[in-house]
PDB file of C-alpha atoms in Angstrom:
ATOM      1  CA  UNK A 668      90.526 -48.715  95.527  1.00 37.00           C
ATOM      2  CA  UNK A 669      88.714 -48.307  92.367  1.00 38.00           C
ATOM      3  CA  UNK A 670      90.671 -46.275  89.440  1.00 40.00           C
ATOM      4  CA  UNK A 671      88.121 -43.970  89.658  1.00 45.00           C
ATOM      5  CA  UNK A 672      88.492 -43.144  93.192  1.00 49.00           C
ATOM      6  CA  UNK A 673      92.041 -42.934  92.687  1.00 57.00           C
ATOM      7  CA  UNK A 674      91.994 -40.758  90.032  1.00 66.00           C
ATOM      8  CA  UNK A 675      90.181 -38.256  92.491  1.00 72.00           C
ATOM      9  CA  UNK A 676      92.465 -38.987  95.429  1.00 76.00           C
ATOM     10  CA  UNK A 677      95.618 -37.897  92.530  1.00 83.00           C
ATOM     11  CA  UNK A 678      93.137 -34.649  91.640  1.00 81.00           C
ATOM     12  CA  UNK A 679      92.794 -33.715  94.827  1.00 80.00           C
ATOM     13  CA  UNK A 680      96.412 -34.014  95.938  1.00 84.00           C
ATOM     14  CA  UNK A 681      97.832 -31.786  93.034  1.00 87.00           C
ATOM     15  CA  UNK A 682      94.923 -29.603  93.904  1.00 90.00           C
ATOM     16  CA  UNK A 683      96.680 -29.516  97.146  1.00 88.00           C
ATOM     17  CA  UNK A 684      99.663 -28.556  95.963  1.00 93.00           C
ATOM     18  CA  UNK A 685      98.353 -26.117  93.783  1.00 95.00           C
ATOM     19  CA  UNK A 686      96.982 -24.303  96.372  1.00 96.00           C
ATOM     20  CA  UNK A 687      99.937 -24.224  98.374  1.00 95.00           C
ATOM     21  CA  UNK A 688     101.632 -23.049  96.220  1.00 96.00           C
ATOM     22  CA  UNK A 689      99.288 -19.630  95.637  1.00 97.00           C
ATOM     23  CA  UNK A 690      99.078 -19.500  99.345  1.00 98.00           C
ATOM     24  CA  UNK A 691     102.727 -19.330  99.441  1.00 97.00           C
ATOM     25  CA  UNK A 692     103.143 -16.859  97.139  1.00 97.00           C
ATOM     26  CA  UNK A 693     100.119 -14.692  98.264  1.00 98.00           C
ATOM     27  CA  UNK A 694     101.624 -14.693 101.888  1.00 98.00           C
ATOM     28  CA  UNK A 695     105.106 -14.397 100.728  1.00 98.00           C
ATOM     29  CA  UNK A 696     105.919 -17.989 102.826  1.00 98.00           C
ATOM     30  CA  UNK A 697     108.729 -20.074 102.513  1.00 96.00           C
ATOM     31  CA  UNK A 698     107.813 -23.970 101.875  1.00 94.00           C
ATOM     32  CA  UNK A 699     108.737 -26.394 104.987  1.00 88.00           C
ATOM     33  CA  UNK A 700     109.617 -29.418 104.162  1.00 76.00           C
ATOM     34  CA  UNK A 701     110.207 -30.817 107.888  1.00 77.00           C
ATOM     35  CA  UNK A 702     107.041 -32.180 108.032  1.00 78.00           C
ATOM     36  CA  UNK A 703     105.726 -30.136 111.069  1.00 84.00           C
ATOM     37  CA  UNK A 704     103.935 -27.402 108.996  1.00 92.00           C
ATOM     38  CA  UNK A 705     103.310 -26.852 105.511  1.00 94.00           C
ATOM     39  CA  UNK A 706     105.127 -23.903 105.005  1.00 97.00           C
ATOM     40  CA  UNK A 707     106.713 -20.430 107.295  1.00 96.00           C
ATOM     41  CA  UNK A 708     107.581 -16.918 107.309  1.00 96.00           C
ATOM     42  CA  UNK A 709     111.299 -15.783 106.809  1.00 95.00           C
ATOM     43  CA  UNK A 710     111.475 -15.662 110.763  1.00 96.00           C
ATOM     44  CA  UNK A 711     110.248 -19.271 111.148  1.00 94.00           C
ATOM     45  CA  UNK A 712     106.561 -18.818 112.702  1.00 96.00           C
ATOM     46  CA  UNK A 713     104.823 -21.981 111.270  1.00 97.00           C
ATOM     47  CA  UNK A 714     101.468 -22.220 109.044  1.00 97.00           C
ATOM     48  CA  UNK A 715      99.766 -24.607 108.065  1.00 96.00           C
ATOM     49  CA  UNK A 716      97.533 -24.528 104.951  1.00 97.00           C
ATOM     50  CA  UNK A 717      94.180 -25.962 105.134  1.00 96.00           C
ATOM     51  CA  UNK A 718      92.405 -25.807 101.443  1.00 96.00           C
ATOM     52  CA  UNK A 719      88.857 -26.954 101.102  1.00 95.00           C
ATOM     53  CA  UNK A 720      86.641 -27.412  97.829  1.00 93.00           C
ATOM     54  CA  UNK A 721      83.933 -25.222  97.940  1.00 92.00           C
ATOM     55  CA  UNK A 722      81.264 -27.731  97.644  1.00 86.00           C
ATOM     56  CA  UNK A 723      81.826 -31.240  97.172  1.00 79.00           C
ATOM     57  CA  UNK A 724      79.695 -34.959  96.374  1.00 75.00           C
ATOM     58  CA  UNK A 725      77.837 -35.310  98.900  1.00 75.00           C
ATOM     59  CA  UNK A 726      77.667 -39.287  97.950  1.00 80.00           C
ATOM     60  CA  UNK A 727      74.124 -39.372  96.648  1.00 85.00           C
ATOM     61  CA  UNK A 728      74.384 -37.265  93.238  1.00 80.00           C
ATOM     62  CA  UNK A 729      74.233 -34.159  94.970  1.00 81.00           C
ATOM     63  CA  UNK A 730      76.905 -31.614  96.595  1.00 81.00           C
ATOM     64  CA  UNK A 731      77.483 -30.521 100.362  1.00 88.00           C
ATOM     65  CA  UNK A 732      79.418 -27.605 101.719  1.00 93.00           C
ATOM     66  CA  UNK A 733      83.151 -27.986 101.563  1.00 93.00           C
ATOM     67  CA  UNK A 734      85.205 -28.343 105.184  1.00 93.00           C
ATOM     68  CA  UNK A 735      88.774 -28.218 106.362  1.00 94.00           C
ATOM     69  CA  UNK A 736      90.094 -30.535 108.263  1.00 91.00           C
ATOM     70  CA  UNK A 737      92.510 -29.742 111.579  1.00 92.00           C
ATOM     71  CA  UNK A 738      94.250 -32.652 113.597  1.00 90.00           C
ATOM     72  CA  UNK A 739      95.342 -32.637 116.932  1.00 90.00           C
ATOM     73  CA  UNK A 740      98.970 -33.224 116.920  1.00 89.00           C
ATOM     74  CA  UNK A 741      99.642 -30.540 114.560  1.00 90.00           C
ATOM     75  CA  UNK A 742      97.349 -28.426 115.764  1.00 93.00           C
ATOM     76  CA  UNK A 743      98.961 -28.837 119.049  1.00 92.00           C
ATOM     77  CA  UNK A 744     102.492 -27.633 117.618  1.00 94.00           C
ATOM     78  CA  UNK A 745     101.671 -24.746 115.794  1.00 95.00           C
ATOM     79  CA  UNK A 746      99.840 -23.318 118.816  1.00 95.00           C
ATOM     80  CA  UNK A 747     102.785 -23.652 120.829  1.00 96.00           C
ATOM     81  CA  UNK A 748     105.097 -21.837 118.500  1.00 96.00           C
ATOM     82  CA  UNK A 749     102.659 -19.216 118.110  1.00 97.00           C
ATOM     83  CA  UNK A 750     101.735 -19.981 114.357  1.00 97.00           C
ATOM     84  CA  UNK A 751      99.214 -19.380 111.691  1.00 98.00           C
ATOM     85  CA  UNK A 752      96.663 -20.756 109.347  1.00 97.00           C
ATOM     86  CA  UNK A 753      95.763 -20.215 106.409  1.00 98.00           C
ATOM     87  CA  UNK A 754      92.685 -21.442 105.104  1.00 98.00           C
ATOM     88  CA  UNK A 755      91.791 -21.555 100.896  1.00 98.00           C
ATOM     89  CA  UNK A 756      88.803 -22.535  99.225  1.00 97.00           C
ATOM     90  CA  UNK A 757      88.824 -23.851  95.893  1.00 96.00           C
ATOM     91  CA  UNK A 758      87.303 -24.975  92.911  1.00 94.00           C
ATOM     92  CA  UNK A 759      88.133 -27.299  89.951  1.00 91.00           C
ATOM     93  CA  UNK A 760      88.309 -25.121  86.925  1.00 90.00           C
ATOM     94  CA  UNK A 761      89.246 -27.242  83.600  1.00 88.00           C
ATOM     95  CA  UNK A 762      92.580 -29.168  84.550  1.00 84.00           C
ATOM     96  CA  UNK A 763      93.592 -26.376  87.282  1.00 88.00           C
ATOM     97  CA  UNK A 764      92.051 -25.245  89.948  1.00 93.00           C
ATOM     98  CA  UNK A 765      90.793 -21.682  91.063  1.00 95.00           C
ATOM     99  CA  UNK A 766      91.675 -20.412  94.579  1.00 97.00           C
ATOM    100  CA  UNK A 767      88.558 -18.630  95.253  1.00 97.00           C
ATOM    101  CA  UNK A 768      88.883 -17.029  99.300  1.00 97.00           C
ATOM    102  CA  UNK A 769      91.542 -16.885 101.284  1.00 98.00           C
ATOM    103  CA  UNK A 770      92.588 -15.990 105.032  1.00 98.00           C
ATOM    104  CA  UNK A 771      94.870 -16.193 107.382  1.00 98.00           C
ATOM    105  CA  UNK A 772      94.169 -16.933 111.112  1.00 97.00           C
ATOM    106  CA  UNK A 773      95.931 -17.133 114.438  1.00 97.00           C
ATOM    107  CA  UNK A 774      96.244 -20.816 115.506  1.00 95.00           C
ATOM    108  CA  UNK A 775      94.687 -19.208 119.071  1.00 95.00           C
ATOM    109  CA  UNK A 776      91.813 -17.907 117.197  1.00 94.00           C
ATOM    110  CA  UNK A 777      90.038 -20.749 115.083  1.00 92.00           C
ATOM    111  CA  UNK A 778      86.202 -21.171 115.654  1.00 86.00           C
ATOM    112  CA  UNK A 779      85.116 -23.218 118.703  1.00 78.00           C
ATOM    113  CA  UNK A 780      85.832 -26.773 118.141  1.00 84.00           C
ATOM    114  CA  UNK A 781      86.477 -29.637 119.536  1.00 81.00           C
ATOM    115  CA  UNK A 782      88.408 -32.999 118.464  1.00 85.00           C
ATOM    116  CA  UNK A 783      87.252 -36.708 117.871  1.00 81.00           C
ATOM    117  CA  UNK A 784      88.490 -39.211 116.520  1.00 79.00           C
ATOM    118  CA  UNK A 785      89.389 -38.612 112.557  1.00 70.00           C
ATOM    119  CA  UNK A 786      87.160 -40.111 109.800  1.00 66.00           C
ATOM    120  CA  UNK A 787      90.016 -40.621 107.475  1.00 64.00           C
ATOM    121  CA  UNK A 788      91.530 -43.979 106.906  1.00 62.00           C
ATOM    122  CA  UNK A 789      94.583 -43.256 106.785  1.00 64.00           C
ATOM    123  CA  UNK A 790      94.670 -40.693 109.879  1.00 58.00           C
ATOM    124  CA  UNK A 791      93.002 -43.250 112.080  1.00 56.00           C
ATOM    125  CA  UNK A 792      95.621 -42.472 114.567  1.00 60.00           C
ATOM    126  CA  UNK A 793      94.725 -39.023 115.078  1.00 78.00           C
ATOM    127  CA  UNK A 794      92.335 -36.956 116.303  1.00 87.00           C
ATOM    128  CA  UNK A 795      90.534 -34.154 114.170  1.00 89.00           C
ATOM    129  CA  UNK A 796      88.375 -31.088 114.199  1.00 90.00           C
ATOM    130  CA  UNK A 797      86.220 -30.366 110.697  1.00 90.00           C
ATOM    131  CA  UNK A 798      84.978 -26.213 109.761  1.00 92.00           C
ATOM    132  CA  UNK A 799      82.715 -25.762 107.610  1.00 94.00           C
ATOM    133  CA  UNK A 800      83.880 -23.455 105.083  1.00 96.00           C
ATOM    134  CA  UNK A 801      80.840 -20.810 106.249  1.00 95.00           C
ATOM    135  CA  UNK A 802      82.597 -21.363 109.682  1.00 94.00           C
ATOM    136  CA  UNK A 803      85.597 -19.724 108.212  1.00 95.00           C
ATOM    137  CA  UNK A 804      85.120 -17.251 105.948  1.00 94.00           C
TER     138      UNK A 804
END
């Protein structure tokens, strides 16, 4: 991996965080560190946070449309314990991000999807789903 590709991989982690973070204090959530959902409300319903730059490289100078990014297994849990997402898009703003949308949805109620096999290297054991940001908000 080049340094400059890591140095966007380390961006967009802490951007990660970041919006976690807001997302946990905007929803009043409680982090979870058990590594089945990102964070949950005081009487343990799960929710996962799904944060997506609103547009992003599209690999040939120009930019594309952010999307969020679901997988399976995960997916699969927080549907049977009857949690949430919530979904935040973003934008760089100096050294900080900017949380520009959020909303929170019923893992029983996402868009129509269906799941294939992930695009990320290191997820290549799971399967994903990928919303638009439009499909979202």
């Amino acid at each position: 991996m080049s340094n400059q590709t890591s140095g966007r991989a380390d961006r967009r982690k802490a951007a990660g965080t970041a919006v976690e973070r807001h997302v946990c204090r905007k929803y009043n959530l409680e982090p979870d560190h058990s590594g089945r959902a990102d964070a949950a409300y005081a009487n343990g319903t799960p929710v996962e946070i799904k944060a997506a730059l609103r547009e992003k490289s599209d690999g040939r100078g120009g930019t594309k449309e952010g999307e969020f990014y679901v997988f399976e297994e995960p997916h699969q849990w927080v549907r049977r314990h009857d949690g949430y997402y919530v979904f935040a898009v973003y934008r760089f703003r100096g050294r900080g991000v900017q949380v520009l949308k959020t909303k929170r949805v019923h893992a029983s109620n996402l868009p129509h999807f269906s799941f294939h096999q992930s695009g990320h290297p290191d997820r290549n054991h799971d399967r994903e789903a990928r919303f638009k940001v439009s499909q979202i908000f």
